[in-house]
Short mmCIF file of C-alpha atoms in Angstrom, two decimals:
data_model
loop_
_atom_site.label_atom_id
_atom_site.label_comp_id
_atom_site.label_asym_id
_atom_site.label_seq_id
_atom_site.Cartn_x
_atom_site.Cartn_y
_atom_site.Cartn_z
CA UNK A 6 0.76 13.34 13.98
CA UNK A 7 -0.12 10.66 11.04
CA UNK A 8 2.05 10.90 8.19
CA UNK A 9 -0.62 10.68 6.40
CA UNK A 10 -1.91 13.91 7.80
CA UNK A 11 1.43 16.06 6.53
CA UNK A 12 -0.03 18.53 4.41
CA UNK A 13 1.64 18.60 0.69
CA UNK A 14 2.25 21.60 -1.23
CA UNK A 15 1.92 20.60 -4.66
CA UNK A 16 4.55 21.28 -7.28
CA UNK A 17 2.71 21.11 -10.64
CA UNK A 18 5.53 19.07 -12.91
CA UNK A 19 6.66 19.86 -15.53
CA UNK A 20 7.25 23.82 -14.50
CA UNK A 21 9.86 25.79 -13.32
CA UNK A 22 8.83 26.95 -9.88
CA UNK A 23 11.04 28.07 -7.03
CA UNK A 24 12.08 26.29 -3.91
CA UNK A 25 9.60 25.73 -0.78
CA UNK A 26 10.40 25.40 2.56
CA UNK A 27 10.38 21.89 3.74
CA UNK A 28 8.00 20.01 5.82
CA UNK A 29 9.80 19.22 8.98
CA UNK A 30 10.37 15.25 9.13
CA UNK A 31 9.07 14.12 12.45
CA UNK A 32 11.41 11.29 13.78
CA UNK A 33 9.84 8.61 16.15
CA UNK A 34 11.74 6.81 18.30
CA UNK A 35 14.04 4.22 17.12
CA UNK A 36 17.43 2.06 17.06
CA UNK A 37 20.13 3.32 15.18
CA UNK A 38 23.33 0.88 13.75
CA UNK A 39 27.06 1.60 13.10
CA UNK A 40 26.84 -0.07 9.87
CA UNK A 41 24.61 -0.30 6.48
CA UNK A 42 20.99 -1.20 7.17
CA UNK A 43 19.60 -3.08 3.92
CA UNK A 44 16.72 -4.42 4.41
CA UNK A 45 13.41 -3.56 6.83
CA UNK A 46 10.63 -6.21 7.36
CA UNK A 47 7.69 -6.44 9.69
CA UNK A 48 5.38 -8.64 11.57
CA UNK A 49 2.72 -6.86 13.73
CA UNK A 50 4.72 -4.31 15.60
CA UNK A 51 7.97 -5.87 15.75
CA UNK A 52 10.42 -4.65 12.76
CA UNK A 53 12.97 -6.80 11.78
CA UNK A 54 16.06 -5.01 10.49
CA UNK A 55 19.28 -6.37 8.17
CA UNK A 56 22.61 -5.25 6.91
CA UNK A 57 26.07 -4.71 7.35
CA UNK A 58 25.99 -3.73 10.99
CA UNK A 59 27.63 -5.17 14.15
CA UNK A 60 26.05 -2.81 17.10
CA UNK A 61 22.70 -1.12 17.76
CA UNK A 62 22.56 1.88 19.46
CA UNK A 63 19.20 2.37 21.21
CA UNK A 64 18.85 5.26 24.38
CA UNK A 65 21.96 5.94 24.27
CA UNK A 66 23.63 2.73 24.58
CA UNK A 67 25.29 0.48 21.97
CA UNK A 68 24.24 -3.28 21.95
CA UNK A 69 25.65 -6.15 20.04
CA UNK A 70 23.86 -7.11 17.63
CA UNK A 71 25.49 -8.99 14.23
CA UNK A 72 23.71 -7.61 10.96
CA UNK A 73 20.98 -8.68 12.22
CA UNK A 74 17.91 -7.14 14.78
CA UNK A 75 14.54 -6.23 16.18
CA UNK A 76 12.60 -3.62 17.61
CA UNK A 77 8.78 -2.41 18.92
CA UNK A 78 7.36 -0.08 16.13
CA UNK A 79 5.08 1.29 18.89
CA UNK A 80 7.91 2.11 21.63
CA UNK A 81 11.16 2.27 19.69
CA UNK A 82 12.79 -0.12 22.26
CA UNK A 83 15.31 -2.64 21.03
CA UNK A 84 14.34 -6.03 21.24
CA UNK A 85 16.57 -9.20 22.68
CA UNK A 86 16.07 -10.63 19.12
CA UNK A 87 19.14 -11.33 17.84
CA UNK A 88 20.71 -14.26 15.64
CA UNK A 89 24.10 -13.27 14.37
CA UNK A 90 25.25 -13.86 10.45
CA UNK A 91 28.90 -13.33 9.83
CA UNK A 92 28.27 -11.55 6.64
CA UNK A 93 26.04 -9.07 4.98
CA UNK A 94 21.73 -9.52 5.42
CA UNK A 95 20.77 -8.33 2.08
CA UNK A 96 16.78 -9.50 1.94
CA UNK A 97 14.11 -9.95 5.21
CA UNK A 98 10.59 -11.27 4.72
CA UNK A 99 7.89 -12.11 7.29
CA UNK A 100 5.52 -14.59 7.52
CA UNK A 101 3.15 -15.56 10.14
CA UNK A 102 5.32 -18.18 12.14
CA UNK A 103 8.91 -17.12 10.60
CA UNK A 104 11.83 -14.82 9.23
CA UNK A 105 13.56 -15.23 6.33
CA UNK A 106 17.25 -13.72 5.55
CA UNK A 107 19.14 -13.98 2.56
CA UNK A 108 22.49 -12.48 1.94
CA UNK A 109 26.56 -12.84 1.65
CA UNK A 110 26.45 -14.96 5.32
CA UNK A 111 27.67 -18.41 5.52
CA UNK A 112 26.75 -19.10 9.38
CA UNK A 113 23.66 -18.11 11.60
CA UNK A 114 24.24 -18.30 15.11
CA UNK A 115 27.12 -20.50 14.29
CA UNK A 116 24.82 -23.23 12.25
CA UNK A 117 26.03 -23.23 8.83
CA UNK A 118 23.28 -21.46 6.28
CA UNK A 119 24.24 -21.32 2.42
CA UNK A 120 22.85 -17.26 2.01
CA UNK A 121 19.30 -18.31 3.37
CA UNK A 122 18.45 -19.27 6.50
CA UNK A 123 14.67 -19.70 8.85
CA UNK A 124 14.67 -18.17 11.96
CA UNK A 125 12.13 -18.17 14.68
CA UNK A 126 9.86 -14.46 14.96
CA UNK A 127 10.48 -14.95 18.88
CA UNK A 128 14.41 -16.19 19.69
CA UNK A 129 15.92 -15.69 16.44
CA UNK A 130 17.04 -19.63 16.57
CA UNK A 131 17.52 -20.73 13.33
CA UNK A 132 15.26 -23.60 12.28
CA UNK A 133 16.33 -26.66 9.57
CA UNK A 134 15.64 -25.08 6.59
CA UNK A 135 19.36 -24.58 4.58
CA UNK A 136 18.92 -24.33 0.95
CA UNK A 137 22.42 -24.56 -1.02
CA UNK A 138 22.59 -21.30 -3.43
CA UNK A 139 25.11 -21.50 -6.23
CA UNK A 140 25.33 -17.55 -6.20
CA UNK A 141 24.56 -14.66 -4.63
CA UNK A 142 20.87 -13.82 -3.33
CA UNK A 143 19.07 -10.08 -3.51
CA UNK A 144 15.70 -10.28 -3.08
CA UNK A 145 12.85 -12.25 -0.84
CA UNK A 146 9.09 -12.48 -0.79
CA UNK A 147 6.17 -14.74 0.09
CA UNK A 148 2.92 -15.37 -1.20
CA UNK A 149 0.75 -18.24 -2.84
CA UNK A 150 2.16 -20.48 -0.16
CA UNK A 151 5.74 -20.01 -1.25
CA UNK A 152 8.87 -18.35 -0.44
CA UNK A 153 10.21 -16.84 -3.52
CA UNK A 154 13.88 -15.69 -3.90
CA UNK A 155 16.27 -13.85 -6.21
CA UNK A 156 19.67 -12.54 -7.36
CA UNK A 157 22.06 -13.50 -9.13
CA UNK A 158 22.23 -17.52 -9.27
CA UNK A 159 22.27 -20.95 -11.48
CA UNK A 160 21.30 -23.29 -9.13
CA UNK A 161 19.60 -23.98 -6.39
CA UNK A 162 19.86 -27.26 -4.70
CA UNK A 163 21.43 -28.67 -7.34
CA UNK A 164 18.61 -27.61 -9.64
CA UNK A 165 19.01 -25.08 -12.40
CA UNK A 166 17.33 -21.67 -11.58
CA UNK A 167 17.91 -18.94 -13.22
CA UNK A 168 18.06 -16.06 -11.00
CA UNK A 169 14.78 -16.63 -9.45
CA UNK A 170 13.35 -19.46 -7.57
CA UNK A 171 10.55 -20.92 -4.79
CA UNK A 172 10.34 -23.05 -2.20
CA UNK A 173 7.05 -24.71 -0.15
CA UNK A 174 5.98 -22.61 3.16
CA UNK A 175 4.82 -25.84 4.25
CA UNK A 176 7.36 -28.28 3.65
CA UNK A 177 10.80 -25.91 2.92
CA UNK A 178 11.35 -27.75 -0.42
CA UNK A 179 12.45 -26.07 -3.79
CA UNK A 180 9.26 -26.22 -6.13
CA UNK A 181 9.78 -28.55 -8.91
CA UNK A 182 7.31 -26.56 -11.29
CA UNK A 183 8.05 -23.58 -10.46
CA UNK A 184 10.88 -21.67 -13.08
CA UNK A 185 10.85 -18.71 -14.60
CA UNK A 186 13.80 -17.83 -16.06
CA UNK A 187 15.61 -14.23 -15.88
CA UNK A 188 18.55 -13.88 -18.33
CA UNK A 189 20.06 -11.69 -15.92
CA UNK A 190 20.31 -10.45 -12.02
CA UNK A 191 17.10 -9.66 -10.38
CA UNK A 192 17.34 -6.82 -7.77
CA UNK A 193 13.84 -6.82 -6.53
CA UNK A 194 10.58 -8.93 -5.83
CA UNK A 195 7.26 -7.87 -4.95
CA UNK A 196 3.73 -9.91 -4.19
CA UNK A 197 0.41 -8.53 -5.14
CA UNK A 198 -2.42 -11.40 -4.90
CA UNK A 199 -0.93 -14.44 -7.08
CA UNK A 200 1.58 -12.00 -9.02
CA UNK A 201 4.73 -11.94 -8.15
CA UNK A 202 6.91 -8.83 -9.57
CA UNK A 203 10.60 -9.20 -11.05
CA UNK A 204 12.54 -5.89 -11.44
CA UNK A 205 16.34 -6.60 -12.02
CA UNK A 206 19.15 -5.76 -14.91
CA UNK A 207 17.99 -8.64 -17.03
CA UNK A 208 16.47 -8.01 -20.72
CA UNK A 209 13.98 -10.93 -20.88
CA UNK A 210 12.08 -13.78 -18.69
CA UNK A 211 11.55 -16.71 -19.89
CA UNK A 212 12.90 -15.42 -23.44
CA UNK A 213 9.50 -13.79 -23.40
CA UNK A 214 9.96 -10.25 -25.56
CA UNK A 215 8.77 -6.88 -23.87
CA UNK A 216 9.78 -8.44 -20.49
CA UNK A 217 13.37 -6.38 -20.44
CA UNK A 218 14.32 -5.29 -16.77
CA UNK A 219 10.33 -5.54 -15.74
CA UNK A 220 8.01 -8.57 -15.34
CA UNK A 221 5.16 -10.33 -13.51
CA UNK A 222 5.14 -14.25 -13.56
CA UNK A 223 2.04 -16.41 -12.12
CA UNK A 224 2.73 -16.67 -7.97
CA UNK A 225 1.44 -20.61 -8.85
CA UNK A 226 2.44 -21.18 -11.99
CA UNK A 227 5.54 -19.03 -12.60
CA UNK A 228 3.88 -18.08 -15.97
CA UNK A 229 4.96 -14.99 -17.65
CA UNK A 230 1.80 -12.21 -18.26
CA UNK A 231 2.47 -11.22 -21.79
CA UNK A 232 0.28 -8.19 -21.70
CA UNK A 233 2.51 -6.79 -18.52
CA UNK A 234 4.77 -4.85 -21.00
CA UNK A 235 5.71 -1.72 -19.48
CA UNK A 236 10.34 -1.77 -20.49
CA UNK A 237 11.71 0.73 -18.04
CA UNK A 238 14.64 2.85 -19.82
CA UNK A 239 16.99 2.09 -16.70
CA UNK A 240 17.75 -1.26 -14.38
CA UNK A 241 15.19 -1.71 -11.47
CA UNK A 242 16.25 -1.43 -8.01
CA UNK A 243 13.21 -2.01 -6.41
CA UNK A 244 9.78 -2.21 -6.33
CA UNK A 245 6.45 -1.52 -4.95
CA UNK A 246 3.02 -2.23 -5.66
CA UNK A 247 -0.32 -1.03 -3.71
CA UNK A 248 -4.12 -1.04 -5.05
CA UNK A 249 -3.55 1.87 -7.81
CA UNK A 250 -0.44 0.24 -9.49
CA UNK A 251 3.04 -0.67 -9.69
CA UNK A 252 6.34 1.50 -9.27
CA UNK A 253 9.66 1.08 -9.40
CA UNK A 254 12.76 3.17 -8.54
CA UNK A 255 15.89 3.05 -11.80
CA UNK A 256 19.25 3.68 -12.15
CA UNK A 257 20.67 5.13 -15.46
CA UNK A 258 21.19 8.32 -16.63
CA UNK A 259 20.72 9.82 -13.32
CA UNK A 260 17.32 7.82 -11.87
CA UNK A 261 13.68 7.49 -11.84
CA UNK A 262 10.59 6.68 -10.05
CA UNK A 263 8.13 5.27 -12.02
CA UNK A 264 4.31 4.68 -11.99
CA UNK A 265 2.71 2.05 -14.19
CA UNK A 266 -0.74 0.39 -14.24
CA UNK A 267 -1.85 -2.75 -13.79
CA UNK A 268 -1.55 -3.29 -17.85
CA UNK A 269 2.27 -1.64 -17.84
CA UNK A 270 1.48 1.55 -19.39
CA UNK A 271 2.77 4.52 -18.04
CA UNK A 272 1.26 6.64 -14.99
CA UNK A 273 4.15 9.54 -14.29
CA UNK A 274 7.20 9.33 -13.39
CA UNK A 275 10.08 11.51 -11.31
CA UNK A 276 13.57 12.21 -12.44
CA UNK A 277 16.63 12.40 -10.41
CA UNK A 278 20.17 13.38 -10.70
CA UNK A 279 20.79 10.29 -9.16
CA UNK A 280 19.91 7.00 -9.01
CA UNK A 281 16.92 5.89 -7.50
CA UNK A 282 17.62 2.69 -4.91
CA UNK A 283 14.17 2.57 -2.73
CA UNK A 284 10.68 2.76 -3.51
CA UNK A 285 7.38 2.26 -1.19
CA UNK A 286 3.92 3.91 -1.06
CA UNK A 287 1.80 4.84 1.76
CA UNK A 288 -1.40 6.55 1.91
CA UNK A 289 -1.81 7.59 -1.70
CA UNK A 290 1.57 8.35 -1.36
CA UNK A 291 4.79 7.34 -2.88
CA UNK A 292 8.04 7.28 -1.12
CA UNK A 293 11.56 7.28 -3.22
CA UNK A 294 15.29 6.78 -1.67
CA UNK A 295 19.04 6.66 -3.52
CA UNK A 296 22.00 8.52 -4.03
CA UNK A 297 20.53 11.72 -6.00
CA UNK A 298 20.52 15.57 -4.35
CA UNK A 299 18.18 17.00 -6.76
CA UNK A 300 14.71 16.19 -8.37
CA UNK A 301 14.18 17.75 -12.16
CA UNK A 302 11.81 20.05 -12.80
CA UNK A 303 11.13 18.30 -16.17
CA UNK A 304 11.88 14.47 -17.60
CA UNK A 305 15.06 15.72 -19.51
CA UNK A 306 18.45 15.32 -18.03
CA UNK A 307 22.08 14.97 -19.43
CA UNK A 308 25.52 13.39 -17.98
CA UNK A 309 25.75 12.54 -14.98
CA UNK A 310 22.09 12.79 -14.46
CA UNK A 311 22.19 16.73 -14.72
CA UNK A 312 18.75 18.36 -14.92
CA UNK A 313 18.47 20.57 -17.90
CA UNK A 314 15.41 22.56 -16.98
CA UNK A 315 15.66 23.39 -13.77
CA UNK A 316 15.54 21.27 -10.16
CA UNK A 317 14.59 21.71 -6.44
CA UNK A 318 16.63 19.85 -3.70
CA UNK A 319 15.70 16.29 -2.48
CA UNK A 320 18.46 14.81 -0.51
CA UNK A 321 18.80 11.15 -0.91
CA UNK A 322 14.85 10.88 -0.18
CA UNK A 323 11.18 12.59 -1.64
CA UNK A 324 7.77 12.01 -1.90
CA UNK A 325 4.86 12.22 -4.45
CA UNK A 326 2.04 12.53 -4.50
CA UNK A 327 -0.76 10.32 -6.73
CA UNK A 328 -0.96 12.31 -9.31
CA UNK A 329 2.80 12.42 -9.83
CA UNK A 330 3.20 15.71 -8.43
CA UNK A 331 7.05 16.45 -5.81
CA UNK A 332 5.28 17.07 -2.49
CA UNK A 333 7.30 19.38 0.12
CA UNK A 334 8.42 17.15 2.23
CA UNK A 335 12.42 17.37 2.22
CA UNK A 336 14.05 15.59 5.45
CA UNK A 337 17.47 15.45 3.90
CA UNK A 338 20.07 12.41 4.18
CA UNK A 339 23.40 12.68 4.05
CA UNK A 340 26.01 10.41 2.25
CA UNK A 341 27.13 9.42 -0.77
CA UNK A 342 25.04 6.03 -1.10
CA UNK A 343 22.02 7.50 0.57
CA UNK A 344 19.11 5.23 1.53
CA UNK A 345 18.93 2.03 0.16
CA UNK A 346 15.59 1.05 1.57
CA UNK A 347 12.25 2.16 1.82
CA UNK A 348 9.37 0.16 4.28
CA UNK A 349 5.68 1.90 5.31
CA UNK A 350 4.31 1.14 8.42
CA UNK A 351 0.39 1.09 9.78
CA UNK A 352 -0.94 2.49 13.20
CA UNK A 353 0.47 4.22 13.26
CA UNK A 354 1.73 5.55 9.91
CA UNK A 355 5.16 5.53 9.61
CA UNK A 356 7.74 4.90 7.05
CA UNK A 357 11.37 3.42 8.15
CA UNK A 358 14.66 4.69 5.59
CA UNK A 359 17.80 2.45 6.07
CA UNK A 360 20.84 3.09 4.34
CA UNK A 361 24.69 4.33 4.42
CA UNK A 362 23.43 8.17 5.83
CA UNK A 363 24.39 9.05 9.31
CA UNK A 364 21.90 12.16 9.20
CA UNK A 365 18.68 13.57 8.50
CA UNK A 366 18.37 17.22 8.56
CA UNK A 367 22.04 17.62 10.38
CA UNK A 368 20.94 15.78 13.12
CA UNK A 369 22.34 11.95 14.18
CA UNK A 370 20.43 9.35 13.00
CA UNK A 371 23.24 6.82 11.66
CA UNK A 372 21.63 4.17 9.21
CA UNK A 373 18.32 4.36 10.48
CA UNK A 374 14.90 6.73 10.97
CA UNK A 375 11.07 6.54 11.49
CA UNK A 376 9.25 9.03 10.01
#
């Protein structure tokens, strides 16, 4: 069955209506971790997996395999792919003739990489590429030629960079004219054409006002689009953008996922008694990950996230629809983190939840599923 083809019962928002059963989650083969899975990335039908983990387990047996590792999307099967980082993979990206990992890690395979590090798509090796960060990276992407990082830094190479920065596909080099700057951390990165995304805890880029926790800077230029204005209420964990708009999953009081438009202005949005750590859409149809238990009935809450008018249970993960409407489908995680990441997948349709959960629905599935 395509995910796509779930039929949704729509909850018209905004009403009090009672509980529906849930759409049973169908889980497709996969490897599973004993440790936090972070970050999901893909290249054709191989998907490239990051985290905190030291072991896969895949049919039943338990492989080695050192936050870092690889498996076929169309079988399940575990791949020999696998480079070892002695600390935490926070960030994947793909590009036609490489991977890209950024994290805590000091060594790769035993070669010593400064938090972000080249490795083949086929052995894993890791290639020369060894930019020095002077802090702690979040977030990867590529586009416009360029790899394009962020977190929580000052320099990069011995250049100032303010929390984001870019480097040549071609040649591995920082880019001299490239430089935004984010006053603060930036969680999340996402490529659309030449536009490249920011969603972070920071209140302005480029000292540019409107810009607070939410911007879009020139994938070329680095140039800040003043009329991309949209100020979330709560930090931005993540981000996602497809050919209707952009959303983004908040913390804050409780947390949110978030629809804009292209010109920032405000499609619908979801509220949580949680925070909201993982966002991707598929089909029309938006996917949305964290620590919450609940989704609210209505867009008022109180401490602790609370909904004050009523809520139906969404464990750690939910979906809605286009219209901004809760859809039915309820596989429920377990933990107190939840899923931290969200990634879709084509032909078939799929999408892949990593996180700190060891269960959907009751049943084993530690760190990782495939819907």
């Amino acid at each position: 069955m395509r995910l796509g083809d779930l039929k949704f019962l729509l909850l018209v928002p905004l009403l009090l209506l009672p509980a529906v059963p849930a759409t049973a989650a169908v889980i497709r083969d996969a490897p599973t971790f004993n440790g936090n899975v972070h970050t999901i990335a893909r290249r054709g039908s191989t998907v490239y997996v990051g985290g905190e983990f030291t072991a896969a387990i895949a049919a039943g047996r338990k492989y080695p395999r050192q936050r870092l590792a690889a498996y076929d999307s169309r079988t399940g099967a575990l791949l020999p792919w696998n480079p070892a980082a002695d600390d935490t993979v926070r960030a994947l990206v793909t590009t036609p003739d490489a991977v890209y990992v950024a994290g805590s890690f000091h060594t790769i395979s035993g070669k010593k990489r400064d938090s972000v590090a080249r490795l083949s798509l086929g052995s894993g090796r890791p290639a020369p590429f060894a930019p020095a960060v002077d802090g702690t990276p979040y977030a990867l992407a590529a586009g416009s030629g360029r790899l394009y990082l962020a977190g929580r830094f000052a320099r990069v190479d011995g250049a100032a960079r303010s929390n984001v920065a870019a480097f040549s596909l071609a040649t591995g080099r920082l880019d001299p004219k490239w430089h935004p700057a984010a006053d603060d951390r930036v969680h999340s990165l996402a490529v659309s054409g030449d536009r490249l995304y920011l969603g972070g805890g920071f209140h302005s880029v480029d000292g540019v006002r409107g810009t607070l926790r939410l911007a879009v800077v020139g994938g070329r230029t680095g140039a800040v689009d003043k009329l991309f204005l949209p100020r979330p209420v709560a930090e931005v964990n993540a981000i996602a953008v497809d050919g209707a708009g952009v959303y983004v999953a908040t913390g804050g009081q409780g947390g949110r996922a978030v629809a804009y438009a292209f010109d920032g202005k405000l499609r619908w949005q979801r509220v949580f008694d949680g925070d909201a750590v993982a966002i991707t859409t598929l089909d029309g149809v938006t996917y949305v990950g964290g620590h919450f238990d609940r989704a609210c009935l209505t867009a008022r809450n109180g401490p602790q996230g609370a909904c004050l008018d009523g809520a139906v249970p969404r464990v750690k993960i939910a979906s809605i629809t286009s219209a901004g409407v809760l859809t039915e489908w309820n596989p429920q995680a377990n933990g107190v983190i939840g899923v931290r990441v969200l990634s879709p997948g084509h032909h078939p349709s799929t999408i892949e939840a990593g996180g700190d959960f060891t269960t959907i629905d009751g049943n084993p599935r530690p760190h990782y599923v495939s819907f």
